[in-house]
XYZ file of C-alpha atoms in Angstrom:
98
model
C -11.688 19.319 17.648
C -9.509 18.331 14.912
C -8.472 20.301 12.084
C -9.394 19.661 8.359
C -5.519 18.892 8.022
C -5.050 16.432 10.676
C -7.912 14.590 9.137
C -6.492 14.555 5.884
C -3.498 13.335 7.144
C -4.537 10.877 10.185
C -3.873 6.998 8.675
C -3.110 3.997 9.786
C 0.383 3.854 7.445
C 2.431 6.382 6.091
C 1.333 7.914 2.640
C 4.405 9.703 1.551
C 7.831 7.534 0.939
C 11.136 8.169 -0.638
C 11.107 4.875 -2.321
C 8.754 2.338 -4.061
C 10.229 -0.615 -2.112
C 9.150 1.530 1.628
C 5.471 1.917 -0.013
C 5.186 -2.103 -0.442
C 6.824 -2.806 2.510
C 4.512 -0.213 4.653
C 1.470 -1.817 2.580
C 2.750 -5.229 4.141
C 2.907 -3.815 7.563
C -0.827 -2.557 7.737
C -2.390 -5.987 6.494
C 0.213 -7.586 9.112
C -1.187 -5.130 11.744
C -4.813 -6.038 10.780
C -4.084 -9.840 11.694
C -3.676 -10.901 7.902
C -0.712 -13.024 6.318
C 0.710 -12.503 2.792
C 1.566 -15.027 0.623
C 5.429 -14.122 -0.038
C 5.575 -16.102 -3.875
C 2.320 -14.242 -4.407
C 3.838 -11.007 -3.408
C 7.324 -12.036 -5.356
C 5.328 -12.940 -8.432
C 3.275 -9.353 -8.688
C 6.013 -6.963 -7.486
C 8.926 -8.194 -7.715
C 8.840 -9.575 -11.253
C 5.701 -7.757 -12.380
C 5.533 -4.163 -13.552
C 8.429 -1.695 -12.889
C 8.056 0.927 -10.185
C 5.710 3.364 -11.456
C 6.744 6.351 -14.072
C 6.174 10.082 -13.242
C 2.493 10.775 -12.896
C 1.381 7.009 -13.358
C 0.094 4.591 -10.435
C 0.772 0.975 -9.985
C -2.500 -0.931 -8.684
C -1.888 -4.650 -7.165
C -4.145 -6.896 -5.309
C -2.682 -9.612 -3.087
C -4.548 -12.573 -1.325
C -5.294 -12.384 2.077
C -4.887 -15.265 4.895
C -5.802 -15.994 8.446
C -4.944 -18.594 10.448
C -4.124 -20.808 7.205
C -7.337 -19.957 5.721
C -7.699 -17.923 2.520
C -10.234 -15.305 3.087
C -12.263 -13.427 0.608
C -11.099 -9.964 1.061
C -7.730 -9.060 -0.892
C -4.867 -5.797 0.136
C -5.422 -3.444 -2.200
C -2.371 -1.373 -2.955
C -2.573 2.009 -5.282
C 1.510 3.398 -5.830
C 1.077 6.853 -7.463
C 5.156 8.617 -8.306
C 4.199 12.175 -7.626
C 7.570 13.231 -9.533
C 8.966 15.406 -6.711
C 12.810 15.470 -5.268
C 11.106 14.144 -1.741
C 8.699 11.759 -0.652
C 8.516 11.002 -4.158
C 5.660 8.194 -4.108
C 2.088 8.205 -2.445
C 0.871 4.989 -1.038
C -3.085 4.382 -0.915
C -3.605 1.015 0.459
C -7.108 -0.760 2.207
C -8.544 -4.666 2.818
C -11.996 -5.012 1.053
């Protein structure tokens, strides 16, 4: 039996990361692992020119298109970037497809 702990803490990508940059790119990784595509100008357009990584105690929320095999689909990544304002593991990723 598993503990109340290791259930808050079972996922299929890492919450906790030193930088804003790993939470995207492990965001990226778990709609890759799901058999999705990203559209890179999509994902250039809303992070990398859209808002600046989130201030202390605020959360960036983004929504990216989804593909498979060529085909857009009707779910979207949903990605939730909270800074939690400590010394480590400074920003909490909260990611899902719906």
């Amino acid at each position: 039996m598993k503990t109340f702990k290791e259930i808050l803490t079972e996922s299929d990508y890492p919450i906790y990361h030193d930088t804003y940059t790993s939470a995207i790119q492990a965001a990226e990784a778990f709609a890759t692992k799901k058999g999705f595509e990203l559209d890179k100008e999509e994902m250039a357009d809303k992070i990398g020119t859209g808002p600046a990584k989130p201030k202390e105690g605020k959360t960036n929320k983004i929504s990216l298109t989804l593909t498979k095999d060529g085909k857009a689909q009707k779910k979207m990544l949903q990605i939730q970037v909270f800074n939690r304002g400590t010394s480590s593991k400074e920003f909490e990723l909260n990611c899902y497809i719906a």
